[in-house]
XYZ file of C-alpha atoms in Angstrom:
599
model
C -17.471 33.634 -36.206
C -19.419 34.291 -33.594
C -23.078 35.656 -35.084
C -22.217 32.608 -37.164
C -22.278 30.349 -34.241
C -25.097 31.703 -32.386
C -27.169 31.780 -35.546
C -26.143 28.203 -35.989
C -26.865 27.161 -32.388
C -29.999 28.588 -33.105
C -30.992 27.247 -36.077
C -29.597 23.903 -36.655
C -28.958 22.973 -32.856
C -31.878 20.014 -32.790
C -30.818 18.620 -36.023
C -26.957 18.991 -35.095
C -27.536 16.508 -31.639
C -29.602 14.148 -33.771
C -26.371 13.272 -35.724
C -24.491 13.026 -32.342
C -22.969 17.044 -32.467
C -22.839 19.444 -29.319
C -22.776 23.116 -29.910
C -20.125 24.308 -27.088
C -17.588 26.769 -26.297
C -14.473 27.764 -24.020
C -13.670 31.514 -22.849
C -9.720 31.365 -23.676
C -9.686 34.631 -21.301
C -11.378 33.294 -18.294
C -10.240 29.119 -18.971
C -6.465 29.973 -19.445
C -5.349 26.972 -18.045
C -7.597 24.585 -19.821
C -6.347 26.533 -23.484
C -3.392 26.601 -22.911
C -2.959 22.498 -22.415
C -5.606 21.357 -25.058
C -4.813 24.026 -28.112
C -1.483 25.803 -27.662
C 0.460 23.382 -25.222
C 2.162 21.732 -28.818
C 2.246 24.699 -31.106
C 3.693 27.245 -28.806
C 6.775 27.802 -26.408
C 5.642 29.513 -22.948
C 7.165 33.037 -24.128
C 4.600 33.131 -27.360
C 1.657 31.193 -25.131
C 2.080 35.054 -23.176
C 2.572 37.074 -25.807
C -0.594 35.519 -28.019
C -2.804 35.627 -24.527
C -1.774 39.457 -24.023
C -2.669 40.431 -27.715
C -5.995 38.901 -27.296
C -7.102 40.124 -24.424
C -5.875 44.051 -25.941
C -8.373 43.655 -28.760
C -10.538 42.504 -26.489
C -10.687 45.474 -24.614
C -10.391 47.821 -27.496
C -13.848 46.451 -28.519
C -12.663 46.200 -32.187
C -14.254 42.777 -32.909
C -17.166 43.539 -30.616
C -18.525 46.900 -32.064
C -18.148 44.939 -35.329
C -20.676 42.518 -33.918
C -22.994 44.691 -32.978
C -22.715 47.299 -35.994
C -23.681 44.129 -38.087
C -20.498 44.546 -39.854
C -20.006 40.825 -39.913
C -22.466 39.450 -42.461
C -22.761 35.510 -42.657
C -25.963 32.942 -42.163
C -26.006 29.369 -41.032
C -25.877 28.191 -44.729
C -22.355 28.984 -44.867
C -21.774 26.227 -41.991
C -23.891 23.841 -43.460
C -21.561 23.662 -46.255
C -18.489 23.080 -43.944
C -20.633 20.518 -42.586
C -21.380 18.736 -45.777
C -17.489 18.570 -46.788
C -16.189 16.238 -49.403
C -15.578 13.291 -46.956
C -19.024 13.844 -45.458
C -20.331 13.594 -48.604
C -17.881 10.398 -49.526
C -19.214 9.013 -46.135
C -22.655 8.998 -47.113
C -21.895 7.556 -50.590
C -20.821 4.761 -49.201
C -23.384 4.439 -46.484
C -25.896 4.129 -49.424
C -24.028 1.444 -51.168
C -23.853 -0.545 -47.995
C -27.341 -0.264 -47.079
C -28.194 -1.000 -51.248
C -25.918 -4.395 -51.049
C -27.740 -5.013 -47.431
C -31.396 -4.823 -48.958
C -29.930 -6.402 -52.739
C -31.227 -3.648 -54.113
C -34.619 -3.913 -53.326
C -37.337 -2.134 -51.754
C -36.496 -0.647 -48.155
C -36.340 -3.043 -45.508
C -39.020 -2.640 -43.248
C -37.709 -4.503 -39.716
C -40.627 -5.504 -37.455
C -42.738 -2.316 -37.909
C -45.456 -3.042 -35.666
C -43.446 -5.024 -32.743
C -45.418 -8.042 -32.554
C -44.056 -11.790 -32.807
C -45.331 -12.946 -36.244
C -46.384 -16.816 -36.611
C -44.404 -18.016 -39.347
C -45.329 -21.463 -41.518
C -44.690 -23.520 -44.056
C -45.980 -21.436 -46.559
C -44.760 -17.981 -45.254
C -41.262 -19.204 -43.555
C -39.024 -19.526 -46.947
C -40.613 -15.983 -48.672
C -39.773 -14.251 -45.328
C -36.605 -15.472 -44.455
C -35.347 -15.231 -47.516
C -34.471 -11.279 -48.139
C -33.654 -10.280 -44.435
C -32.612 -11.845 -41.102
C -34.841 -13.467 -38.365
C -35.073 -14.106 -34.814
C -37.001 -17.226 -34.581
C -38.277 -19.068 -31.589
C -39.591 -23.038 -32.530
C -41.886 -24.023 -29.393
C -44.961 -26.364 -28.142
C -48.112 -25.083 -26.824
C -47.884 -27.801 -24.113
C -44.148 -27.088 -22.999
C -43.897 -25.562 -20.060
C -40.540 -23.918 -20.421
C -42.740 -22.161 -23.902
C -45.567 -21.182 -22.167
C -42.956 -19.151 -19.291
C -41.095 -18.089 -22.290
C -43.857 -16.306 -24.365
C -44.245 -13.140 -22.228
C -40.424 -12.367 -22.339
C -40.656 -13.168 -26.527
C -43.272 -10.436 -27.099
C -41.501 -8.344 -24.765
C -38.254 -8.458 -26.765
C -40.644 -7.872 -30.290
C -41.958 -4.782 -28.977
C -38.050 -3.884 -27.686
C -37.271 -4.640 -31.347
C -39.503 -2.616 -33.373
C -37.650 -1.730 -36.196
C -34.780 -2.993 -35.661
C -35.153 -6.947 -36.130
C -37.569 -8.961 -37.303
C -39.206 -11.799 -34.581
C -41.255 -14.730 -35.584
C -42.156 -18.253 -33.956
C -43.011 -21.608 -35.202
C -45.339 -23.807 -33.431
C -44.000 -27.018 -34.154
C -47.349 -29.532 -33.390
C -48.219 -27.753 -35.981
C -45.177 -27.005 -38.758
C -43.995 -30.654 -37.957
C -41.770 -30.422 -41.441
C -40.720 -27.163 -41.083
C -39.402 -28.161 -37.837
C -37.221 -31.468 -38.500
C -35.518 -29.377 -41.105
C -33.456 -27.271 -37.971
C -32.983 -30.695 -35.559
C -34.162 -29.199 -32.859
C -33.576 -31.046 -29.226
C -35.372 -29.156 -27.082
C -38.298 -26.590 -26.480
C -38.084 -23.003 -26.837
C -35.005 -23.532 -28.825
C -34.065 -19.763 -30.668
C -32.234 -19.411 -33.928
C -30.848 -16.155 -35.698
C -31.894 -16.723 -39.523
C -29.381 -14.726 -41.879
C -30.352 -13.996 -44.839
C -28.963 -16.125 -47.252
C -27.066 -17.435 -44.863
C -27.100 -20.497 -42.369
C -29.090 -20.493 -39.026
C -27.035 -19.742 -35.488
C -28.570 -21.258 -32.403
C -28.362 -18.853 -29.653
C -27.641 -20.576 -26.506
C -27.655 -17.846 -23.811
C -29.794 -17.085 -21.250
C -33.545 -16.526 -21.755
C -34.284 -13.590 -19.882
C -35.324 -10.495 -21.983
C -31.748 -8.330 -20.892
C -29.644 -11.450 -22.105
C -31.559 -11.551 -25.419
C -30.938 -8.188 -26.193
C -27.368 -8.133 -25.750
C -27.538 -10.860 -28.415
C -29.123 -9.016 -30.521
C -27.652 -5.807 -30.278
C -24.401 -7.084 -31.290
C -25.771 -9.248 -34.281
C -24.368 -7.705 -37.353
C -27.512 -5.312 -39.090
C -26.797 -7.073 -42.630
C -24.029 -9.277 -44.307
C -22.654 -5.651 -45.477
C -19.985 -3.091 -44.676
C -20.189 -0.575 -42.308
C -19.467 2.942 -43.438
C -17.975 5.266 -40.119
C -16.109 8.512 -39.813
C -13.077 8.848 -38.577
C -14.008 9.074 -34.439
C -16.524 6.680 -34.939
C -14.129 3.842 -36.440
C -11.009 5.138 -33.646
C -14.158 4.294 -30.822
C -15.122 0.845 -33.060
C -11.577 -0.396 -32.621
C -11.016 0.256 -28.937
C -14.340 -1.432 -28.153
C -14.094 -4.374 -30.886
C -12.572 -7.878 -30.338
C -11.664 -7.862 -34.332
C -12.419 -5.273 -37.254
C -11.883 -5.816 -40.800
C -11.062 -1.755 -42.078
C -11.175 -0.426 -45.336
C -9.367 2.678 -45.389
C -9.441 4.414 -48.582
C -8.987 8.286 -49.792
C -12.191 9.260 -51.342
C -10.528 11.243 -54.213
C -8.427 7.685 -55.157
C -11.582 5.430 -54.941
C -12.529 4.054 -58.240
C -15.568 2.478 -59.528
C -16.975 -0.657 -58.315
C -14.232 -0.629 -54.749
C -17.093 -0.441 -52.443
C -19.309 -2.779 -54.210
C -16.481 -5.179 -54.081
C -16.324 -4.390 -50.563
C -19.786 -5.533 -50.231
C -19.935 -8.776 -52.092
C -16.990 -9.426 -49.991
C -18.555 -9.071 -46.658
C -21.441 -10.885 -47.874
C -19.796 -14.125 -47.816
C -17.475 -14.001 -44.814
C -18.416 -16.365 -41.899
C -20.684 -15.634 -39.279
C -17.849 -15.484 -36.535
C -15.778 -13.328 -38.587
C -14.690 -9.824 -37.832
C -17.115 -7.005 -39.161
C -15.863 -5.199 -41.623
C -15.845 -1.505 -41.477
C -14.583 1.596 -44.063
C -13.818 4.677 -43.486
C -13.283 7.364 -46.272
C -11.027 9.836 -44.616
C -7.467 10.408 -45.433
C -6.629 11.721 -42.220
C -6.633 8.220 -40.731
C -3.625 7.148 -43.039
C -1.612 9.035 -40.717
C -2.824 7.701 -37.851
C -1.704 4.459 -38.570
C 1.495 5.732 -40.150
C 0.146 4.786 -43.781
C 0.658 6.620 -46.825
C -2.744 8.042 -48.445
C -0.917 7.363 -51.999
C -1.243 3.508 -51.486
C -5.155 4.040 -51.400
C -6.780 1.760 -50.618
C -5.437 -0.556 -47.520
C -6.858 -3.408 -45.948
C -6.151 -3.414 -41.894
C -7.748 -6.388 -39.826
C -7.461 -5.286 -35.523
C -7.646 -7.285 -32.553
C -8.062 -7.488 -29.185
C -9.425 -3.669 -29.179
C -6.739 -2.018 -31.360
C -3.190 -3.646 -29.314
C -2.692 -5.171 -32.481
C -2.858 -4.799 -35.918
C -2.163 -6.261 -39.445
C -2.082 -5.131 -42.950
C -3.499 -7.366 -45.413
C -0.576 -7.476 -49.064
C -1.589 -8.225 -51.905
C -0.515 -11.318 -53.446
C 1.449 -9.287 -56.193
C 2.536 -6.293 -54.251
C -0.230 -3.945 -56.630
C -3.334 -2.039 -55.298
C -5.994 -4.229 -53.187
C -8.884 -5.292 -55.418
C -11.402 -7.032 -53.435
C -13.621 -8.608 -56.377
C -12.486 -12.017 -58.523
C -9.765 -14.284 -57.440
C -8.460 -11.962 -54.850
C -11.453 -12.295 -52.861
C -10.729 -16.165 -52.214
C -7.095 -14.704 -50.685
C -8.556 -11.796 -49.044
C -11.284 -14.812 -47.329
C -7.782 -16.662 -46.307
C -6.347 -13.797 -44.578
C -9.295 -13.184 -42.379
C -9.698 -17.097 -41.333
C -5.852 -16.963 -41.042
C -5.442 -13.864 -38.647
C -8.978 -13.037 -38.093
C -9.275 -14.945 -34.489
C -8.728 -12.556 -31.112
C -6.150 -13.594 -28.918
C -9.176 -13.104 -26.195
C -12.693 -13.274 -27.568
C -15.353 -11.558 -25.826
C -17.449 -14.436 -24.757
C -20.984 -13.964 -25.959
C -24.059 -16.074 -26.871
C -22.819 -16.033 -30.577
C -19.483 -17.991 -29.750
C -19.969 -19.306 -26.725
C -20.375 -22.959 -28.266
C -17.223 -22.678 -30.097
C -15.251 -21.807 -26.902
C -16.477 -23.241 -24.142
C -17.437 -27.232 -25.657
C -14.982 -26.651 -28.722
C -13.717 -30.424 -29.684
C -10.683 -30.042 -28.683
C -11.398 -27.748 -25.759
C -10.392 -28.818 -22.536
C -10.132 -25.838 -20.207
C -11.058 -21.998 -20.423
C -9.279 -19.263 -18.899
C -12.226 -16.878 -18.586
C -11.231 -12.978 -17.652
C -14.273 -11.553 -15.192
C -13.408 -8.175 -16.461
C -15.295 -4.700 -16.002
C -14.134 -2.795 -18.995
C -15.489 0.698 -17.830
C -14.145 0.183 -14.163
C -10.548 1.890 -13.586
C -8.307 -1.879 -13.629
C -10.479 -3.327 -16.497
C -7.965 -2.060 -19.242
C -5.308 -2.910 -17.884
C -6.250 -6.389 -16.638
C -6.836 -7.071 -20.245
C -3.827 -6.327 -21.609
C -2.301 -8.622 -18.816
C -4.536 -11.777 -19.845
C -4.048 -10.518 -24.080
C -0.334 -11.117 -22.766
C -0.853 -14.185 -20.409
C -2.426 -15.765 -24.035
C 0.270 -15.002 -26.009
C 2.701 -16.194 -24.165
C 0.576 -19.544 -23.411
C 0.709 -19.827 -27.155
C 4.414 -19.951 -27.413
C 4.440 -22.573 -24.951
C 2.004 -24.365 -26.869
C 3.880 -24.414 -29.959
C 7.360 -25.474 -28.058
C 5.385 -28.497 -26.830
C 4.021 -28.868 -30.515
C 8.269 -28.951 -32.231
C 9.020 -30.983 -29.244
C 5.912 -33.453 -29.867
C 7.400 -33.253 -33.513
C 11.007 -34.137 -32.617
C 10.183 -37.170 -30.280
C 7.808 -38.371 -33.087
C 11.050 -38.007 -35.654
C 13.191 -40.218 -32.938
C 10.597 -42.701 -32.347
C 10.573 -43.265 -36.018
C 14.375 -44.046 -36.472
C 14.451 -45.867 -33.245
C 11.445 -47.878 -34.867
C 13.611 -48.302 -37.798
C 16.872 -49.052 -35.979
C 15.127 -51.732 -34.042
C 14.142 -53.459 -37.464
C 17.468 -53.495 -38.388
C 18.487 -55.287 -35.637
C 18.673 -52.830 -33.372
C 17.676 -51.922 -29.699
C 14.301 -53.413 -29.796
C 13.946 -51.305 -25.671
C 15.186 -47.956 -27.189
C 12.641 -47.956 -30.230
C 9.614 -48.719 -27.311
C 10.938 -45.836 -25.032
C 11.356 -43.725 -27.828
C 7.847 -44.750 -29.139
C 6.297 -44.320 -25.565
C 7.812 -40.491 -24.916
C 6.569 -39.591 -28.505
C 3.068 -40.943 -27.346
C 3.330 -38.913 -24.405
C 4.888 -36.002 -25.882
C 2.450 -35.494 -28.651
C -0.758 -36.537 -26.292
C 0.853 -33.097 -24.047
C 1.139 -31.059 -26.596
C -2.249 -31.761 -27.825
C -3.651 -31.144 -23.812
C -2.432 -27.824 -23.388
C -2.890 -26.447 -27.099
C -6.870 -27.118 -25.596
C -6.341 -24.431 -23.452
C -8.845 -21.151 -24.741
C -8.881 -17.853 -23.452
C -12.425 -15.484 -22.982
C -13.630 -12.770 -21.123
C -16.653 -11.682 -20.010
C -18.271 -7.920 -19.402
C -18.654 -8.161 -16.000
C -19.898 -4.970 -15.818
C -22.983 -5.701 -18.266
C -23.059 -9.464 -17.759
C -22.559 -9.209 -13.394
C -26.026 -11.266 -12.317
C -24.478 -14.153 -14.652
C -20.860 -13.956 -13.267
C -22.125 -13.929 -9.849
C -24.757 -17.042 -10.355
C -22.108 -18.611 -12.478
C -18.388 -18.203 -10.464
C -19.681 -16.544 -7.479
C -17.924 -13.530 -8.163
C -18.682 -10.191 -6.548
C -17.972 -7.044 -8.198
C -15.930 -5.860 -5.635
C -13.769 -9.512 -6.533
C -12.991 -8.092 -10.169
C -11.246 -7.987 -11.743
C -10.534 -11.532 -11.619
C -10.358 -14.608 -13.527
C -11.386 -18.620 -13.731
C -10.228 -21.802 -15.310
C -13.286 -23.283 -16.482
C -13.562 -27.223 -17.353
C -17.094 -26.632 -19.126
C -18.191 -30.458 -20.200
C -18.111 -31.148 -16.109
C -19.357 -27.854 -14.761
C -16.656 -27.205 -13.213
C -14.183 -24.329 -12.613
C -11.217 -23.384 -10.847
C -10.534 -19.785 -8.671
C -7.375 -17.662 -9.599
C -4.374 -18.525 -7.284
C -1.980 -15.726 -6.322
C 1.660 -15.928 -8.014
C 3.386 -16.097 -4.580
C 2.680 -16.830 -0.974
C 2.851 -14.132 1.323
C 5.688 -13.702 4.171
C 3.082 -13.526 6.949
C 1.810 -16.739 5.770
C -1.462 -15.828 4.609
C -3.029 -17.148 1.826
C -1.284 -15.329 -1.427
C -2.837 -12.355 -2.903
C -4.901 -12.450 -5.980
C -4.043 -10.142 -8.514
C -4.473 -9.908 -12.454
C -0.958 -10.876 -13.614
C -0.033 -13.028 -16.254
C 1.982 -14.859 -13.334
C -0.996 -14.962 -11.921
C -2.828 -16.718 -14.815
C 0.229 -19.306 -15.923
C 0.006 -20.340 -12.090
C -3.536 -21.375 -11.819
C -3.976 -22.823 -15.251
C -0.295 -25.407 -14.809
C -1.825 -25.929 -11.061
C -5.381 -26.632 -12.501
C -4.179 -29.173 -15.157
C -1.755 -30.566 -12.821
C -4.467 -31.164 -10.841
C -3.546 -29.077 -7.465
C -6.391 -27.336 -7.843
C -9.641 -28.354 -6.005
C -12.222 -27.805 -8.411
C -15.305 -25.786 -7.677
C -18.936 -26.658 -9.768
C -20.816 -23.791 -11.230
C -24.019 -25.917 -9.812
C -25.422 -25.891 -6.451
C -26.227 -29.590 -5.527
C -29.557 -29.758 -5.952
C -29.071 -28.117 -9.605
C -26.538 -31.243 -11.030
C -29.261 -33.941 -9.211
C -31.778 -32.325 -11.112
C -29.509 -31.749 -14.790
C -28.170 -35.588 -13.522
C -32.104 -36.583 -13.557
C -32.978 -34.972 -16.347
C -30.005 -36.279 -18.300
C -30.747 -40.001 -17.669
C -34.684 -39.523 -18.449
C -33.008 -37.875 -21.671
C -31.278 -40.790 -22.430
C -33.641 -43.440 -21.680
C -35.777 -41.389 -23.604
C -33.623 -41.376 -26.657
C -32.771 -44.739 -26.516
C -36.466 -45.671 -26.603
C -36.970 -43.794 -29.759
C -33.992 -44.385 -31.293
C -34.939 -48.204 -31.148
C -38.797 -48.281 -31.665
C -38.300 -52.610 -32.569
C -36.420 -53.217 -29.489
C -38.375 -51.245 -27.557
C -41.644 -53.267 -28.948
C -39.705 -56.412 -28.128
C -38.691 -55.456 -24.362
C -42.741 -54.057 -23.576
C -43.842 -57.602 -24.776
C -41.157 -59.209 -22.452
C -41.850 -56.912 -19.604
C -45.833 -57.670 -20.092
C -45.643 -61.200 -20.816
C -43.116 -61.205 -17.260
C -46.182 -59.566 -15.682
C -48.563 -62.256 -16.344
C -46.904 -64.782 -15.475
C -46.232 -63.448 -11.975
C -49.984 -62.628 -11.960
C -50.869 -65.974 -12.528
C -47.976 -67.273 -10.147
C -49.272 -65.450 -7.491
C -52.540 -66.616 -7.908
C -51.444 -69.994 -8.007
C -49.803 -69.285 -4.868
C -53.079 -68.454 -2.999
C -55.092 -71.123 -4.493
C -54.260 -75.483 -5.437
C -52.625 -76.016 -8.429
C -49.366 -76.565 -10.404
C -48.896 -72.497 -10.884
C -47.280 -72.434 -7.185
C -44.515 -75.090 -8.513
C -43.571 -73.041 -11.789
C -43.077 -69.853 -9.473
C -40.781 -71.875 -7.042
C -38.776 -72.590 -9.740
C -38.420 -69.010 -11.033
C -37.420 -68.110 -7.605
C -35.074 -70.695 -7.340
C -33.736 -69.528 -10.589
C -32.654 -65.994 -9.094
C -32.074 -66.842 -6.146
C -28.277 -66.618 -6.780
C -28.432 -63.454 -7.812
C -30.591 -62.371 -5.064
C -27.907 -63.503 -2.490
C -25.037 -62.955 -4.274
C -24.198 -66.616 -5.171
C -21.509 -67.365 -7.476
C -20.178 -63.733 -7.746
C -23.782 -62.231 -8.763
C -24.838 -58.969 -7.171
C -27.775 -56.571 -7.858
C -26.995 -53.384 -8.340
């Protein structure tokens, strides 16, 4: 093996770490240790580990395999390994990477993603062709906003970060009025990811150019299956919230599977899992499936802690195309959802200012730090177990509304008229409780990537995490984790990451024992407070263009007359009598006569 190797290393070495390969080895002789627990710590007992090491290191220093070396006795060239390299699941891999990218692009010509990194101006005329047949990043602005005219640097910064990769465009909306009305927009820069084919997602994150390209980056390439190995979909699945896998044997895959595959993943929603394949039978086993039921539909969650197999609806093999599709589409929206949902700027919306949101139990989480793990499983945990409560409050919501109802029907036969009311007023409350804490969500945020926005946000320090909040986002307001017990010493109780720790704060902060904190400074909710009225006046004015006419003419016709009062005032005449009856007229108000007060 070894001319092999270094022929190989130097040969193929630069083309080997393109795809993501290091050339490496260990010395068995000098790294005993290190062998011994990585290769032979399973295989062998201790006696054979001594017996194997002592045979080696004879031939070794008989010089048997090296004279062999160096007499050129072992013939080979790097072709030989570039066949191993190429092996029948390589080769199955890259099948199916070609079908994915050929569903991506509908089988036409190659996309070609933002190839020069500039922002392109897109109007009426170009906006439908372009759109059309690949996915956009599209800002809508006004050359006299402010906020657009900041905004523009960081916008052809993110182009040029983009080249390639996704295609950026702008509308100028003085100008594509039309164009413009069709998205609603209510406010300037307002962004919007453009699927192709698909509908528009407003992204409502941050504007600065780090915060845009996390958005991006984890924006699905195409409205297509992703084809992995078998590392690459083990590191997918400890990193992923939710994963849609198609695992199938390469040797069982018939025609038309992965194109099925395709048109399947083409019309999943945009806050659906991705969906992934893999061709390698290996990974049956490492999910404790048998390759013989080729092909099997797995959806993950919540990085890999749990799992479910998708059955088909008659027990047979899973076909993805025709009516099975519809039931495969069912499955997803049925089980699809995390427990805990990374928050990001693509579902942020949903989960913070849901409808029927009313608090958020947000995990401040570094995932690469030491506790991050760990802490996540505790809050996966803390959610599960807030779900059952949920759904005891939902059968017990259920059985007071089921006794209401026969004390309600009791009372019209003449029964206890007070019973059916009580019975009717715990259902009320039951039901409206049940409904309260089933608002409850649960999130997390990177901490580690997202740290400058946890900070601003919560006023958490990294050395604080991990941590967590219970967020009330409609009022800007959030409440700090509360320890599950108060120390002996008296000191305020320790805050860990438990799921105690979680139940605790969330009962205390809808109980209301909680002192809220805002995620404002002052001076930021006058301003928002400010900005919000001048919104609304502003709406109301064009909302009601007549009434608005008819209050102008009021307030100017009011004007003139207390022009002409006053000068009537100043001067002789009858004007000064007309204004002392006006006055007299308010004068109530003005001093609070008769229950009148200005406010």
């Amino acid at each position: 093996l070894t001319p092999r190797w270094l022929e190989m290393q130097k040969t193929r070495k630069q083309e080997l770490l393109a795809k993501g390969m290091h050339l490496a080895k260990v010395e068995c002789t000098e790294a005993v240790g290190l062998f011994v627990e990585e290769y032979l710590g399973d295989a062998m007992n201790q006696t054979e580990i001594v017996i194997f090491l002592e045979d080696m290191l004879v031939k070794l220093k008989n010089s048997t395999f090296i004279e062999q070396v160096k007499a050129g006795g072992l013939k080979s060239s790097s072709e030989d390994l570039g066949d191993e390299v190429s092996s029948p699941v390589a080769k199955a891999l890259k099948e199916a990477k070609a079908i994915s990218e050929a569903a991506s692009t509908g089988g036409a010509k190659k996309s070609t993603h933002n190839p020069s990194g500039e922002v392109v101006h897109l109007t009426a005329d170009s906006f439908d062709r372009l759109t059309s047949d690949e996915n956009w990043i599209v800002t809508f602005h006004l050359p006299g906003c402010i906020h657009c005219i900041k905004f523009a640097p960081t916008w052809d910064q993110v182009a040029k970060a983009a080249v390639g990769k996704y295609n950026i465009g702008k509308v100028d909306c003085s100008v594509q009025k039309h164009l413009c009305n069709k998205f609603d927009l209510e406010y300037f820069p307002t962004i919007k990811y453009l699927r192709a084919g698909g509908r528009a997602v407003e992204y409502k994150g941050g504007r600065t150019f780090k915060e845009i390209m996390m958005f991006l980056d984890h924006l699905p390439a195409a409205p297509s299956f992703k084809a992995v190995s078998a590392a690459e979909l083990s590191d997918a699945v400890k990193s992923s919230d939710a994963l849609l896998v198609y695992l199938y044997d390469h040797e069982r895959l018939e025609a038309g599977d992965l194109e099925s595959l395709a048109a399947l993943a083409a019309t999943l929603p945009e806050e659906a899992p991705a969906v992934y394949t893999c061709p390698d039978a290996s990974v049956f086993s490492r999910y404790s499936l048998n390759p013989n039921n080729s092909p099997v539909l797995l959806l993950f969650k919540d990085s890999g802690t749990t799992r479910k197999q998708y059955r088909t609806p008659t027990g047979g093999r899973v076909e993805l195309g025709g009516e099975e599709a519809a039931v495969v589409r069912a499955f997803v929206a049925t089980h699809g959802r995390p427990a805990v949902p990374t928050l990001d700027a693509r579902n942020a919306a949903a989960i913070m200012t849901g409808p029927n949101v009313t608090h958020v139990v947000l995990g401040l989480v570094d995932r690469a730090a030491p506790g991050g793990p760990a802490a996540l499983d505790e809050l996966r945990t803390a959610a599960a177990e807030w779900a059952q409560f949920v759904r005891t409050t939902q059968t017990d919501a259920a059985a007071a509304a089921e006794a209401a109802a026969a004390a309600a029907d009791a009372a019209a036969d003449g029964g206890d008229a007070e019973a059916a009311r009580a019975a009717a007023s715990k259902a009320a409350h039951t039901s409206g409780f049940a409904r309260f804490v089933g608002g409850v969500q649960f999130a997390w945020v990177d901490a580690g990537v997202r740290g400058d926005y946890v900070a601003r946000v919560y006023g958490v320090r990294r050395q604080d995490l991990p941590t967590f909040v219970v967020a009330r986002p409609r009022q800007d307001l959030f409440y700090p984790a509360v320890g599950a017990a108060p120390r002996a010493d008296g000191a305020p109780p320790a805050v860990g990451f438990t799921r105690a720790d979680v139940r605790r704060t969330v009962e205390d902060a809808i109980s209301g024992r909680l002192k809220p904190k805002y995620t404002f400074s002052y001076a930021k909710r006058l301003f928002r407070g400010s900005a919000s009225l001048t919104g609304s006046i502003k709406e109301l004015l064009a909302a009601h263009a007549m009434l608005t006419a008819a209050a102008s003419a009021v307030g100017l016709l009011c004007l003139v007359r207390a022009w002409r009062a006053r000068r009537g005032v100043r001067g002789a005449g009858g004007i000064g009598s007309e204004h002392g009856a006006i006055a007299t007229h308010y004068a109530p108000l003005a001093t609070g006569a008769g229950g009148g007060k200005i406010e």
